[in-house]
Coordinates of C-alpha atoms in Angstrom, one line a residue:
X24 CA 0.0 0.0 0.0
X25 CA 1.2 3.4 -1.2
X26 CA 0.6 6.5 1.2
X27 CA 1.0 9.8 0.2
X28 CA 0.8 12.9 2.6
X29 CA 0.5 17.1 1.6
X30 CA 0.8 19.3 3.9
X31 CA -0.7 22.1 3.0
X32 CA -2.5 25.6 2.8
X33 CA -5.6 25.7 1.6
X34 CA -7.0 28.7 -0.5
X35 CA -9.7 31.0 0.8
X36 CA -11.1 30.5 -2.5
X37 CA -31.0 -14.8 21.4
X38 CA -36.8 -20.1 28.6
X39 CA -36.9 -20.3 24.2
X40 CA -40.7 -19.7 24.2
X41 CA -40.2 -16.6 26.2
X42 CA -37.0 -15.3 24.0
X43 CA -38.7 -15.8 21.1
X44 CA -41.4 -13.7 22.4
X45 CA -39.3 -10.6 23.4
X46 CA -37.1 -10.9 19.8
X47 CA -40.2 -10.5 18.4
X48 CA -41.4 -7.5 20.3
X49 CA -38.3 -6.2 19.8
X50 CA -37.9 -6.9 15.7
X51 CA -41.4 -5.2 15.8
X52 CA -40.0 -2.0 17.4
X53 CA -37.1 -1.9 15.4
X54 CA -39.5 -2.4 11.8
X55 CA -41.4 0.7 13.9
X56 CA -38.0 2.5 13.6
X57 CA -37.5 2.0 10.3
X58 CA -41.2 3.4 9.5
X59 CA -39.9 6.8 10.9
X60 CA -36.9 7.1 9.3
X61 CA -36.6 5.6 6.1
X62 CA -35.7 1.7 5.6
X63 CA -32.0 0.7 5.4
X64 CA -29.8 -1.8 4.0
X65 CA -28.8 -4.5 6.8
X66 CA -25.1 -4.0 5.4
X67 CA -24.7 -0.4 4.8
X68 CA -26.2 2.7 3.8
X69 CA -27.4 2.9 0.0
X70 CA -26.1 6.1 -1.4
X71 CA -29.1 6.9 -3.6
X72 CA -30.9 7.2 -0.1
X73 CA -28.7 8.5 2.0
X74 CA -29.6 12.3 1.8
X75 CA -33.4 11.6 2.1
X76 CA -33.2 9.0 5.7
X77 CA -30.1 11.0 7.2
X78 CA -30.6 14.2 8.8
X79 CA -29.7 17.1 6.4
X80 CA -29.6 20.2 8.9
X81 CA -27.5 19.5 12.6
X82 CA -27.1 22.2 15.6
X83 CA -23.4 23.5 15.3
X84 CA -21.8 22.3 18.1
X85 CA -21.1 25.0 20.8
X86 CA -18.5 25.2 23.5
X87 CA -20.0 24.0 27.0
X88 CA -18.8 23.1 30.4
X89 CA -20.3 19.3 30.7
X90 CA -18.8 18.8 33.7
X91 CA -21.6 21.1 35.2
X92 CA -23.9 17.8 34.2
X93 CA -21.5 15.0 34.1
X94 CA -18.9 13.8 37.4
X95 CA -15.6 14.8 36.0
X96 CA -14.0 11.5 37.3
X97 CA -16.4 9.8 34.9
X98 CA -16.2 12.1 32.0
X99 CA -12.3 11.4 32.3
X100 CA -13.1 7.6 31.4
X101 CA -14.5 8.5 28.3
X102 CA -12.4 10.9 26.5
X103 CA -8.9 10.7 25.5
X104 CA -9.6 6.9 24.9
X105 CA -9.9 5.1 21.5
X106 CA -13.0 3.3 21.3
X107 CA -14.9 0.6 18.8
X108 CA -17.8 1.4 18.1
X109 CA -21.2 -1.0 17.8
X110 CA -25.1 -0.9 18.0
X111 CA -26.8 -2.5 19.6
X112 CA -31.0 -3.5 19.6
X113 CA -32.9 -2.1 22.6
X114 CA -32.5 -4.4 25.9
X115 CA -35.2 -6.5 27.5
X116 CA -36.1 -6.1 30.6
X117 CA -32.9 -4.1 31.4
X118 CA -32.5 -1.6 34.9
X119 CA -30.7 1.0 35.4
X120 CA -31.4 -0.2 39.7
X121 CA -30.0 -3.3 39.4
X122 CA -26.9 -2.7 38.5
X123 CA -24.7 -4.2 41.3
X124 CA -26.8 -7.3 40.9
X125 CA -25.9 -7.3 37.0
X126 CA -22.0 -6.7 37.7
X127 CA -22.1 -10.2 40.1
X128 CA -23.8 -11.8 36.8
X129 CA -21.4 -10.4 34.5
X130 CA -18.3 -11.4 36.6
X131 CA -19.8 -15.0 37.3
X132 CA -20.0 -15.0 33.4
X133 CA -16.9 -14.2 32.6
X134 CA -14.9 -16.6 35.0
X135 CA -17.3 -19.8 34.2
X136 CA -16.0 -18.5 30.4
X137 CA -12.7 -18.8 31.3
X138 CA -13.0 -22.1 32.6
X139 CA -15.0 -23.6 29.9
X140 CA -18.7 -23.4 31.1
X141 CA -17.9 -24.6 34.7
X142 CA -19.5 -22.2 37.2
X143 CA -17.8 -20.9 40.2
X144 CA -18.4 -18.7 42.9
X145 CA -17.8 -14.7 42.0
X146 CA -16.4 -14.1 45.5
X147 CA -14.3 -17.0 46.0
X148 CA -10.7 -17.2 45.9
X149 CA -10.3 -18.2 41.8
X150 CA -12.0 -15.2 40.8
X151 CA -10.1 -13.3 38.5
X152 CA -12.3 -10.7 37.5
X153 CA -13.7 -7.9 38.9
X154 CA -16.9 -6.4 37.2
X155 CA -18.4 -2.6 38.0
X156 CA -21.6 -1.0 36.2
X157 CA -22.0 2.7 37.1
X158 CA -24.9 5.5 35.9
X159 CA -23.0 8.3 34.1
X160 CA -25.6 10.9 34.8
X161 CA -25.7 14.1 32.9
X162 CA -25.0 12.9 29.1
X163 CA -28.9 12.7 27.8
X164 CA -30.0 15.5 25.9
X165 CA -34.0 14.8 26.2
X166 CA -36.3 13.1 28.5
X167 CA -36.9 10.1 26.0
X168 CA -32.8 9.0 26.5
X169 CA -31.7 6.6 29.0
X170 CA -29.0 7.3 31.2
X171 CA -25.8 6.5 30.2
X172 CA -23.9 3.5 31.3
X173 CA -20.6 2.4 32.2
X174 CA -19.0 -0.6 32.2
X175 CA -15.5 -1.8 33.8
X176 CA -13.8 -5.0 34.1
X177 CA -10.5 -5.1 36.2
X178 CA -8.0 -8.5 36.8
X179 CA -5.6 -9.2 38.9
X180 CA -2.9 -11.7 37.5
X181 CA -3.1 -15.7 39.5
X182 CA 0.9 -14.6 39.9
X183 CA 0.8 -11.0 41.3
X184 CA 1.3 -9.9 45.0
X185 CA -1.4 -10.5 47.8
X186 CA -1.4 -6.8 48.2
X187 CA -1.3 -5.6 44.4
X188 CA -4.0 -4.1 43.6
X189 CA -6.2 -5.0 40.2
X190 CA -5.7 -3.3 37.2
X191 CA -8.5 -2.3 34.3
X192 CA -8.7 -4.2 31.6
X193 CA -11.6 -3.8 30.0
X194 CA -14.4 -1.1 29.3
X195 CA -16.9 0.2 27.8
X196 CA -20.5 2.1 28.1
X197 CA -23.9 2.2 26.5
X198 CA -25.3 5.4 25.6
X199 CA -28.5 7.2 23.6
X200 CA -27.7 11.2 23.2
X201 CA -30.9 12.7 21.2
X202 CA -32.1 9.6 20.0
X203 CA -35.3 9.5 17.7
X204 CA -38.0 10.6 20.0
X205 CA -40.9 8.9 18.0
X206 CA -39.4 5.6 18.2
X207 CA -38.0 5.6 21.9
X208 CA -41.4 6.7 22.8
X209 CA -42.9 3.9 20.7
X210 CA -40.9 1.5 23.3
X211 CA -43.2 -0.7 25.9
X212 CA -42.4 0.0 29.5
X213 CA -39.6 -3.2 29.4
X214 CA -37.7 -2.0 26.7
X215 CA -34.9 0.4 27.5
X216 CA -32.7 1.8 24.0
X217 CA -29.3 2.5 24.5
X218 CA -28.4 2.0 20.7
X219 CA -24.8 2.9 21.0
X220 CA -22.1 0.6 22.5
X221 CA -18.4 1.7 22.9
X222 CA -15.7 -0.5 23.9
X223 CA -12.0 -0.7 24.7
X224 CA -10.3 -3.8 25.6
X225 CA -9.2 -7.2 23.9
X226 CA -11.7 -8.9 22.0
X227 CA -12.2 -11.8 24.0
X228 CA -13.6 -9.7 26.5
X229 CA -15.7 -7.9 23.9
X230 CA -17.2 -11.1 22.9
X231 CA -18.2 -12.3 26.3
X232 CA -19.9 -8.6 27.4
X233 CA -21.8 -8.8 24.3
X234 CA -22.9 -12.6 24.6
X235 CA -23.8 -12.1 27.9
X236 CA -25.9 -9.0 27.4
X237 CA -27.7 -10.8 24.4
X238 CA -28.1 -14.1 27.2
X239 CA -29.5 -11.9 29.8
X240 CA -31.4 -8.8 27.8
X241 CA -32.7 -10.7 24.3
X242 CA -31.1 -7.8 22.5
X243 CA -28.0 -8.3 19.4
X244 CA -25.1 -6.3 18.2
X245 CA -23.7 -5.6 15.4
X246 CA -20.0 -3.4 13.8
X247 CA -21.1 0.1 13.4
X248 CA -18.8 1.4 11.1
X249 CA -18.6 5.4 10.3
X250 CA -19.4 5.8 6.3
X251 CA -18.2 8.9 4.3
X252 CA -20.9 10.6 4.5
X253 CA -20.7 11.0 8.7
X254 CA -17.1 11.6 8.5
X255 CA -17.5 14.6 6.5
X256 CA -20.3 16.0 8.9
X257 CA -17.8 15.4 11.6
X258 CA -14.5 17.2 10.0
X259 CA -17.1 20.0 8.9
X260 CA -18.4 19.9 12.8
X261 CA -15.3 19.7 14.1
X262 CA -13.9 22.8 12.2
X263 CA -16.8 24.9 13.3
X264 CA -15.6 25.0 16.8
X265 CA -12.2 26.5 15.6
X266 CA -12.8 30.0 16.9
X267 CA -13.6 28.9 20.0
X268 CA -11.1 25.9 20.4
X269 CA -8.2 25.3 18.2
X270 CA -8.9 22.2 15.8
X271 CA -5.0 22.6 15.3
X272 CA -5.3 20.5 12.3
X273 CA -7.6 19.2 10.0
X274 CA -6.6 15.5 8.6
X275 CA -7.8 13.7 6.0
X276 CA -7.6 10.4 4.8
X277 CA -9.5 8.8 1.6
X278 CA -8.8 5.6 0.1
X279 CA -8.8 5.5 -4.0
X280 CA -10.0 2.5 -5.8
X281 CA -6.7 1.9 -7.9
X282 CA -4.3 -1.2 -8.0
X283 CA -2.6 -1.5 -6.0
X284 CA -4.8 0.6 -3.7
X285 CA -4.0 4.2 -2.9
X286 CA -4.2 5.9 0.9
X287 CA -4.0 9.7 0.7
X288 CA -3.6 11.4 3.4
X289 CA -4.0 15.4 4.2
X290 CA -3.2 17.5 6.8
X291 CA -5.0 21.0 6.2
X292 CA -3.8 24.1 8.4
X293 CA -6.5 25.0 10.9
X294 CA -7.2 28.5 9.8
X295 CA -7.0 27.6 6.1
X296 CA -9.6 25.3 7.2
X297 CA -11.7 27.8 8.6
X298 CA -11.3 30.3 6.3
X299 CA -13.0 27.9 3.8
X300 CA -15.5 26.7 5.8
X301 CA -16.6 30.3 6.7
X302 CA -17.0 31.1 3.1
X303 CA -19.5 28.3 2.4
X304 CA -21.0 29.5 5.6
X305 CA -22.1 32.7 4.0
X306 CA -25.2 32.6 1.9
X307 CA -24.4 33.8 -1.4
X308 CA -26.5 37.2 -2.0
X309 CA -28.5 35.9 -4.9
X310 CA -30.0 33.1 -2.5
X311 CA -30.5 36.4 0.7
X312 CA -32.6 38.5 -2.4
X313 CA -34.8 35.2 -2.6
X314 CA -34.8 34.3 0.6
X315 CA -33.0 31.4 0.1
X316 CA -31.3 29.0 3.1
X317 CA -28.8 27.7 1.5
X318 CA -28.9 24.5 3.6
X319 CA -29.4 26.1 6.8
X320 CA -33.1 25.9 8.1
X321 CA -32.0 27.8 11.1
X322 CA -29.6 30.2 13.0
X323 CA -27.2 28.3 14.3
X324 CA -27.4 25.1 12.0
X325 CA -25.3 23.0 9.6
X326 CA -26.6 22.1 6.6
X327 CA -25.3 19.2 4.3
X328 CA -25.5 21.4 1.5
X329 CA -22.5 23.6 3.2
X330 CA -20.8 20.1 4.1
X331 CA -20.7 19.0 0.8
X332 CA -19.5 22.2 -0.2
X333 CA -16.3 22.3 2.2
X334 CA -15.4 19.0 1.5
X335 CA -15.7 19.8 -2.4
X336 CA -13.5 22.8 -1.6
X337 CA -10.9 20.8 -0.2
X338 CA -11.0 18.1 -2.5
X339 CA -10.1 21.3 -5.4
X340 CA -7.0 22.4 -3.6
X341 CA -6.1 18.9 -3.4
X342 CA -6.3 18.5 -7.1
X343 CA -5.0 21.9 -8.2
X344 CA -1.9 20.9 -6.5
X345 CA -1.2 17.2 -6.5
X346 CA -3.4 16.3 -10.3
X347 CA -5.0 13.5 -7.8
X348 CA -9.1 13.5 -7.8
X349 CA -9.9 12.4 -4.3
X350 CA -13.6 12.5 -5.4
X351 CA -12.8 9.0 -7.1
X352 CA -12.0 7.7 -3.4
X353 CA -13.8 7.2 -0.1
X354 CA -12.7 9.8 2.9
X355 CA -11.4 6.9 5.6
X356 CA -10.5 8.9 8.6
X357 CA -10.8 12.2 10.2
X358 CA -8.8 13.9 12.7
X359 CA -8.5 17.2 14.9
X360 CA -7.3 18.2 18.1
X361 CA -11.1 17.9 19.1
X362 CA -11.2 14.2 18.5
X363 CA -10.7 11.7 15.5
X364 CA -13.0 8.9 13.6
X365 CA -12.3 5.7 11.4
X366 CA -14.5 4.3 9.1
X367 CA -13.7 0.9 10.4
X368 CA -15.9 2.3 13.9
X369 CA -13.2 3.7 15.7
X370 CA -13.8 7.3 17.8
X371 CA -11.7 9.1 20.1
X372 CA -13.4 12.2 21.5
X373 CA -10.5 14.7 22.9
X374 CA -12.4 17.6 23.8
X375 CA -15.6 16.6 25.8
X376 CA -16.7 20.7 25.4
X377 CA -18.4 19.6 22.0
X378 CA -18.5 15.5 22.8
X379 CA -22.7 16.1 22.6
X380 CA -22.6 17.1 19.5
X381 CA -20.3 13.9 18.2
X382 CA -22.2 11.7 20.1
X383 CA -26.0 12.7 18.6
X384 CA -24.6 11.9 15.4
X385 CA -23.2 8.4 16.5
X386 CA -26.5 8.0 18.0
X387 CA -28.3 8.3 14.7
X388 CA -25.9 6.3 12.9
X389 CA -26.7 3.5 15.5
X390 CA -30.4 3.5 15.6
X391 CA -30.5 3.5 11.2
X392 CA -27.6 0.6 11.4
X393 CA -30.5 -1.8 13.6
X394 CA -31.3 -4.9 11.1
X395 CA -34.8 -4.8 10.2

């Protein structure tokens, strides 16, 4: 694989009576979903459709103190952290009171899993694992979403020192941050939707959170991965909040279809950045003497006209400089001192002054990626 890099400035210019039961509530929900917002493909999104189910006009993301809503020491276990991301159906049965009794289930899980489906006793002396669910209060944005929640898994190694202490080694947290309000409402009383599932860790331990919480809640996962079109709402979000945070950089990756296949990477000054996205901002004055919005159906909003129009911007400089047409390729990765995203599902939010505005999009992505 090839990788080129510029530098540059850029012009202005799952007893089985009962489960079946609940999965079929539950598909019914999902299908209910679907009715609101537009049906999609069980793999990805389909392009011709895209603009018409996704929203076209967000809130630009504004500079806030979350830590007036959310316990610092918690916040701090969510940002600065890489983390894969998944959906995941609504959860049967699931509450947010009983969540000491669901970390003993979780960590009798895990050891009987170590050892092959032979149960032992969570408190005994061969437990290895350590299991905490916590309520991160403060990160919904409306009534309808549940609170969010956290998960941690910490071991202690059968060699190390009566007295050391155990050390993380897994996490992760469900959250819903403006989700669809028509279809949580649509949710019986048993159902609670937490479509989003980050987690950081090894695999193995990925595997065994998930089967467990499809054992114990009747719900499924599945890879949530981060097409083009949401990575160029997030570098276009991201470089809004330049005035009033430093992006420090704008980077870019796509991926062209060409053998052997082509990574291209860019790294765009922040202020070139800016300076470009400010000038799709402004409505041009033919569109102000009709009253024309340009894409923006209020103060304050981003419009996926004006998207489309940075990234074709960038995409220009790209080619008046380099002769390479990135529009042939697929934009793989974003990046900015604010936080970065990977097709492949990967997020790391830096800067948890805008993290709302990152996480309402993830949301939506995971609520449209729910199989029918």
């Amino acid at each position: 694989m090839e990788r080129q890099s510029s530098v540059a400035r850029t012009p202005l210019n799952s007893v089985l009576v009962q489960r079946r039961r609940r999965r079929s509530s539950s598909k019914n929900h999902r299908q209910s979903y679907r009715s609101c917002v537009g049906a999609a493909s069980h793999l990805s999104y389909t392009p011709g459709l895209t603009t018409r189910r996704l929203t076209t006009s967000r809130r630009a993301p504004k500079s806030r103190t979350i830590t007036e809503k959310v316990n610092p020491e918690q916040l701090s276990l969510l940002v600065r952290k890489e983390w894969q991301l998944s959906y995941v159906t609504p959860l049967c049965r699931f509450r947010h009171t009983r969540l000491k009794s669901y970390s003993r289930q979780l960590s009798a899980f895990l050891v009987a899993d170590r050892q092959q489906g032979v149960a032992v006793e969570v408190e005994g002396p061969e437990s290895s694992f350590k299991v905490s669910f916590c309520v991160v209060r403060g990160m919904a944005e409306t009534d309808s979403d549940a609170e969010t929640v956290l998960i941690q898994i910490h071991s202690k190694s059968w060699f190390a020192g009566q007295d050391e202490p155990q050390r993380l080694v897994w996490s992760g947290w469900l959250t819903c941050v403006n989700g669809s309000p028509d279809y949580l409402r649509s949710l019986p009383q048993d159902f609670v939707c937490l479509p989003l599932f980050c987690s950081s860790g090894a695999e193995r331990l990925t595997s065994s959170v998930k089967s467990w919480f499809q054992r114990t809640f009747d719900c499924c996962f599945g890879p949530l991965e981060i097409n083009s079109t949401n990575l160029q709402w997030l570098a276009a979000l991201w470089t809004n909040c330049h005035p009033e945070s430093n992006i420090q950089h704008l980077k870019l990756t796509w991926s062209l279809p060409v053998a052997p296949p082509l990574e291209v990477t860019c790294t765009v000054h922040p202020q070139d950045a800016w300076e470009l996205w400010r000038s799709v901002r402004e409505q041009p004055q033919e569109e102000k003497e009709n009253g024309g919005g340009g894409g923006r159906e209020e103060e304050g909003s981003v419009g996926i006209e004006e998207v489309t129009r940075f990234m074709k911007g960038l995409r220009s400089h790209f080619y008046r400089h380099f002769r390479l047409d990135l529009s042939a390729g697929g934009l793989k990765q974003v990046s900015t001192a604010l936080g970065s995203a990977k097709h492949r599902g990967r997020i790391k939010i830096s800067n948890s002054s805008y993290m709302s505005a990152t996480l309402m999009l993830l949301t939506e992505c995971a609520l449209l990626k729910m199989p029918i």
